[in-house]
Amino acid sequence: AQSVTQPDIHITVSEGASLELRCNYSYGATPYLFWYVQSPGQGLQLLLKYFSGDTLVQGIKGFEAEFKRSQSSFNLRKPSVHWSDAAEYFCAANPGAGGTSYGKLTFGQGTILTVHP
Amino acid sequence: DGGITQSPKYLFRKEGQNVTLSCEQNLNHDAMYWYRQDPGQGLRLIYYSQIVNDFQKGDIAEGYSVSREKKESFPLTVTSAQKNPTAFYLCASSPVVTGTDTQYFGPGTRLTVL
């Protein structure tokens, strides 16, 4: 079955430290991949997305993600975290072009990020 | 400003009552979606619609119903058949239903069934 896994439920970092949030996917072929961020009680905002090409993707708010086919991973990174980055982060995937389920996003369980001053 | 509005932000209902959640978008998007969010479970797709007067079940459609009579509106009814309706409900839209289109999310409605 197609799935997206975020192994870390909760991560705590100090402000100014680097950040890496993990995401692994299980699909027959390489899916399209997304990272979203959600502030408490709010909707989701897209940070970045990967379809093909360059495996290092730049997003908004200084975030980047690297696609690694050999590891079925799409980890989110930020070199220096700000207190305003505290939120919940979701990795998501869809099967890509073609088929009956294209466009349907499957989400990971989410990772809550806490930032200490 | 273009965007997606969901109303109300908080909704309380008694057990056994049907309740309808509103979702409106002025982005001129063809596709619209409803997700349910529970703590630690991410988002799960309830229904989606690619075009007016057409919609498909998602992964957890039981106990829910939708309609798509207008392009900009996609209301969700939580029926009394839904066993555990208390959750955060998110509506989204995208230009069309393709793999590459970004889904844009509304602010959500938190439903509590007493």
Tab-separated table of C-alpha atoms in Angstrom:
chain	number	residue	atom	x	y	z
A	1	ALA	CA	0.000	0.000	0.000
A	2	GLN	CA	1.139	3.537	-0.666
A	3	SER	CA	2.257	5.306	2.466
A	4	VAL	CA	4.209	8.232	3.846
A	5	THR	CA	6.031	7.941	7.160
A	6	GLN	CA	7.443	10.647	9.390
A	7	PRO	CA	9.435	8.770	12.035
A	8	ASP	CA	9.696	11.663	14.470
A	9	ILE	CA	6.522	12.734	16.258
A	10	HIS	CA	8.146	15.598	18.122
A	11	ILE	CA	11.485	17.384	17.668
A	12	THR	CA	12.945	20.088	19.866
A	13	VAL	CA	15.773	22.360	18.725
A	14	SER	CA	17.371	25.545	19.975
A	15	GLU	CA	16.925	28.749	18.050
A	16	GLY	CA	19.750	29.114	15.551
A	17	ALA	CA	20.426	25.389	15.370
A	18	SER	CA	20.066	23.381	12.182
A	19	LEU	CA	17.009	21.254	11.535
A	20	GLU	CA	16.264	18.074	9.640
A	21	LEU	CA	12.805	16.501	9.529
A	22	ARG	CA	12.613	13.002	8.100
A	23	CYS	CA	10.123	11.664	5.578
A	24	ASN	CA	10.043	8.240	3.934
A	25	TYR	CA	7.627	7.064	1.285
A	26	SER	CA	6.492	3.717	-0.013
A	27	TYR	CA	5.232	3.804	-3.583
A	28	GLY	CA	5.685	1.587	-6.619
A	29	ALA	CA	7.185	4.440	-8.610
A	30	THR	CA	8.616	7.759	-7.510
A	31	PRO	CA	5.708	9.891	-6.347
A	32	TYR	CA	5.351	13.631	-6.356
A	33	LEU	CA	6.428	14.897	-2.924
A	34	PHE	CA	5.403	17.876	-0.812
A	35	TRP	CA	6.144	19.480	2.539
A	36	TYR	CA	3.460	21.526	4.291
A	37	VAL	CA	3.552	23.511	7.546
A	38	GLN	CA	0.650	24.076	9.926
A	39	SER	CA	0.494	26.589	12.758
A	40	PRO	CA	-1.805	25.644	15.658
A	41	GLY	CA	-5.478	25.793	14.719
A	42	GLN	CA	-4.700	26.887	11.169
A	43	GLY	CA	-4.724	25.432	7.675
A	44	LEU	CA	-1.695	24.083	5.852
A	45	GLN	CA	0.799	26.113	3.848
A	46	LEU	CA	2.989	24.606	1.141
A	47	LEU	CA	6.724	24.899	1.830
A	48	LEU	CA	8.078	23.134	-1.260
A	49	LYS	CA	7.433	20.348	-3.738
A	50	TYR	CA	9.372	17.883	-5.875
A	51	PHE	CA	8.293	16.363	-9.151
A	52	SER	CA	11.498	15.564	-11.019
A	53	GLY	CA	14.914	16.961	-11.904
A	54	ASP	CA	17.264	18.514	-9.383
A	55	THR	CA	17.008	16.475	-6.194
A	56	LEU	CA	17.635	19.489	-3.935
A	57	VAL	CA	14.518	21.643	-3.805
A	58	GLN	CA	14.354	25.150	-2.383
A	59	GLY	CA	11.217	26.379	-0.689
A	60	ILE	CA	9.836	29.320	1.202
A	61	LYS	CA	11.004	30.563	4.616
A	62	GLY	CA	14.548	29.273	4.019
A	63	PHE	CA	13.597	25.596	3.882
A	64	GLU	CA	15.015	23.037	1.475
A	65	ALA	CA	14.455	19.336	0.920
A	66	GLU	CA	16.523	16.622	-0.677
A	67	PHE	CA	15.037	13.719	-2.603
A	68	LYS	CA	16.990	10.467	-2.306
A	69	ARG	CA	15.596	7.696	-4.460
A	70	SER	CA	17.883	5.034	-2.981
A	71	GLN	CA	16.560	5.745	0.496
A	72	SER	CA	12.940	6.547	-0.501
A	73	SER	CA	13.323	9.731	1.475
A	74	PHE	CA	12.484	13.409	1.147
A	75	ASN	CA	13.924	15.092	4.224
A	76	LEU	CA	13.279	18.737	5.054
A	77	ARG	CA	16.148	20.921	6.245
A	78	LYS	CA	16.828	24.411	7.480
A	79	PRO	CA	20.320	25.646	8.399
A	80	SER	CA	19.221	27.985	11.200
A	81	VAL	CA	15.867	27.711	12.929
A	82	HIS	CA	13.891	30.739	14.090
A	83	TRP	CA	11.370	30.743	16.939
A	84	SER	CA	8.632	31.429	14.372
A	85	ASP	CA	9.329	28.048	12.753
A	86	ALA	CA	7.635	26.276	15.655
A	87	ALA	CA	4.718	24.444	14.074
A	88	GLU	CA	3.669	21.030	12.798
A	89	TYR	CA	5.185	19.818	9.557
A	90	PHE	CA	3.615	17.345	7.170
A	91	CYS	CA	5.178	15.388	4.365
A	92	ALA	CA	2.783	14.314	1.610
A	93	ALA	CA	2.883	12.400	-1.653
A	94	ASN	CA	0.711	11.512	-4.602
A	95	PRO	CA	1.285	8.865	-7.242
A	96	GLY	CA	2.074	11.385	-9.959
A	97	ALA	CA	0.770	11.593	-13.487
A	98	GLY	CA	-1.590	8.952	-14.763
A	99	GLY	CA	-3.716	6.371	-13.031
A	100	THR	CA	-6.973	6.807	-11.190
A	101	SER	CA	-5.520	8.092	-7.955
A	102	TYR	CA	-3.341	10.881	-9.265
A	103	GLY	CA	-3.834	14.140	-7.413
A	104	LYS	CA	-4.819	12.342	-4.213
A	105	LEU	CA	-2.406	13.297	-1.485
A	106	THR	CA	-1.329	10.855	1.206
A	107	PHE	CA	-0.007	12.586	4.311
A	108	GLY	CA	2.480	11.502	6.923
A	109	GLN	CA	1.540	11.644	10.592
A	110	GLY	CA	3.217	14.986	11.116
A	111	THR	CA	6.211	16.188	13.145
A	112	ILE	CA	5.733	18.823	15.821
A	113	LEU	CA	8.663	21.224	16.027
A	114	THR	CA	9.392	23.050	19.272
A	115	VAL	CA	12.008	25.811	19.249
A	116	HIS	CA	13.772	26.771	22.461
A	117	PRO	CA	15.157	30.321	22.818
B	1	ASP	CA	-8.044	38.635	-1.725
B	2	GLY	CA	-8.286	35.181	-3.248
B	3	GLY	CA	-8.514	32.226	-0.952
B	4	ILE	CA	-10.539	29.552	0.760
B	5	THR	CA	-12.963	30.296	3.555
B	6	GLN	CA	-14.403	27.790	5.972
B	7	SER	CA	-17.151	28.536	8.390
B	8	PRO	CA	-17.690	28.373	11.220
B	9	LYS	CA	-14.259	28.093	12.873
B	10	TYR	CA	-15.736	26.183	15.835
B	11	LEU	CA	-18.872	24.081	15.740
B	12	PHE	CA	-20.624	22.207	18.515
B	13	ARG	CA	-23.373	19.690	17.944
B	14	LYS	CA	-25.253	17.118	19.915
B	15	GLU	CA	-24.742	13.457	19.168
B	16	GLY	CA	-27.141	12.176	16.504
B	17	GLN	CA	-27.496	15.489	14.677
B	18	ASN	CA	-26.345	16.072	11.131
B	19	VAL	CA	-24.138	19.106	10.641
B	20	THR	CA	-22.923	20.873	7.481
B	21	LEU	CA	-19.516	22.503	7.174
B	22	SER	CA	-19.092	25.273	4.651
B	23	CYS	CA	-16.197	25.662	2.202
B	24	GLU	CA	-16.000	28.444	-0.367
B	25	GLN	CA	-13.151	29.360	-2.727
B	26	ASN	CA	-12.692	32.301	-5.062
B	27	LEU	CA	-9.536	30.979	-6.723
B	28	ASN	CA	-11.460	29.674	-9.740
B	29	HIS	CA	-10.130	26.191	-9.000
B	30	ASP	CA	-11.834	23.179	-10.533
B	31	ALA	CA	-10.883	20.669	-7.840
B	32	MET	CA	-11.882	20.719	-4.193
B	33	TYR	CA	-11.155	18.361	-1.286
B	34	TRP	CA	-12.221	17.595	2.260
B	35	TYR	CA	-9.785	16.200	4.832
B	36	ARG	CA	-10.179	15.120	8.394
B	37	GLN	CA	-7.314	15.708	10.845
B	38	ASP	CA	-6.909	13.836	14.122
B	39	PRO	CA	-3.899	14.201	16.451
B	40	GLY	CA	-1.025	11.960	15.398
B	41	GLN	CA	-2.774	10.717	12.256
B	42	GLY	CA	-2.019	13.387	9.720
B	43	LEU	CA	-4.749	14.276	7.240
B	44	ARG	CA	-7.095	11.732	5.707
B	45	LEU	CA	-9.100	12.362	2.545
B	46	ILE	CA	-12.884	12.228	2.934
B	47	TYR	CA	-14.180	13.318	-0.497
B	48	TYR	CA	-12.894	15.184	-3.506
B	49	SER	CA	-14.447	16.770	-6.541
B	50	GLN	CA	-12.830	17.403	-9.903
B	51	ILE	CA	-15.698	19.306	-11.452
B	52	VAL	CA	-19.142	20.666	-10.704
B	53	ASN	CA	-21.788	17.994	-10.083
B	54	ASP	CA	-19.179	15.270	-9.703
B	55	PHE	CA	-17.329	13.930	-6.663
B	56	GLN	CA	-15.504	10.809	-5.516
B	57	LYS	CA	-15.059	9.082	-2.194
B	58	GLY	CA	-11.737	9.338	-0.481
B	59	ASP	CA	-10.281	6.991	2.090
B	60	ILE	CA	-12.766	7.635	4.916
B	61	ALA	CA	-16.068	8.627	3.257
B	62	GLU	CA	-18.380	6.575	5.493
B	63	GLY	CA	-20.716	8.804	7.510
B	64	TYR	CA	-20.079	11.857	5.334
B	65	SER	CA	-21.779	13.368	2.302
B	66	VAL	CA	-20.934	16.229	-0.054
B	67	SER	CA	-22.396	18.212	-2.922
B	68	ARG	CA	-20.828	20.319	-5.662
B	69	GLU	CA	-23.563	22.416	-7.218
B	70	LYS	CA	-21.312	25.422	-7.792
B	71	LYS	CA	-17.658	25.644	-8.735
B	72	GLU	CA	-16.804	27.776	-5.726
B	73	SER	CA	-18.639	25.764	-3.063
B	74	PHE	CA	-18.112	22.255	-1.655
B	75	PRO	CA	-20.090	21.744	1.582
B	76	LEU	CA	-19.517	18.683	3.753
B	77	THR	CA	-22.288	17.103	5.826
B	78	VAL	CA	-21.287	15.036	8.813
B	79	THR	CA	-24.162	12.640	9.361
B	80	SER	CA	-25.279	10.806	12.458
B	81	ALA	CA	-23.796	7.654	10.900
B	82	GLN	CA	-20.267	8.955	11.479
B	83	LYS	CA	-19.148	7.114	14.609
B	84	ASN	CA	-16.551	9.564	15.840
B	85	PRO	CA	-17.136	12.952	14.215
B	86	THR	CA	-15.164	15.133	16.630
B	87	ALA	CA	-12.154	16.327	14.624
B	88	PHE	CA	-10.566	19.202	12.744
B	89	TYR	CA	-11.869	19.431	9.174
B	90	LEU	CA	-9.861	21.032	6.399
B	91	CYS	CA	-11.041	22.010	2.948
B	92	ALA	CA	-8.613	22.450	0.057
B	93	SER	CA	-8.695	23.317	-3.616
B	94	SER	CA	-6.382	23.018	-6.610
B	95	PRO	CA	-6.614	24.245	-10.203
B	96	VAL	CA	-7.318	20.720	-11.467
B	97	VAL	CA	-6.787	17.246	-10.101
B	98	THR	CA	-3.317	16.414	-11.313
B	99	GLY	CA	-0.224	15.258	-9.547
B	100	THR	CA	1.626	18.525	-9.879
B	101	ASP	CA	-1.024	20.971	-8.753
B	102	THR	CA	-0.575	22.467	-5.338
B	103	GLN	CA	-3.506	22.088	-2.991
B	104	TYR	CA	-4.383	25.263	-1.116
B	105	PHE	CA	-5.960	24.864	2.291
B	106	GLY	CA	-8.594	26.771	4.196
B	107	PRO	CA	-8.253	27.643	7.903
B	108	GLY	CA	-10.315	24.654	9.051
B	109	THR	CA	-13.385	23.988	11.186
B	110	ARG	CA	-13.112	22.277	14.535
B	111	LEU	CA	-16.194	20.146	15.136
B	112	THR	CA	-17.009	18.916	18.612
B	113	VAL	CA	-19.882	16.525	19.146
B	114	LEU	CA	-21.192	16.550	22.683
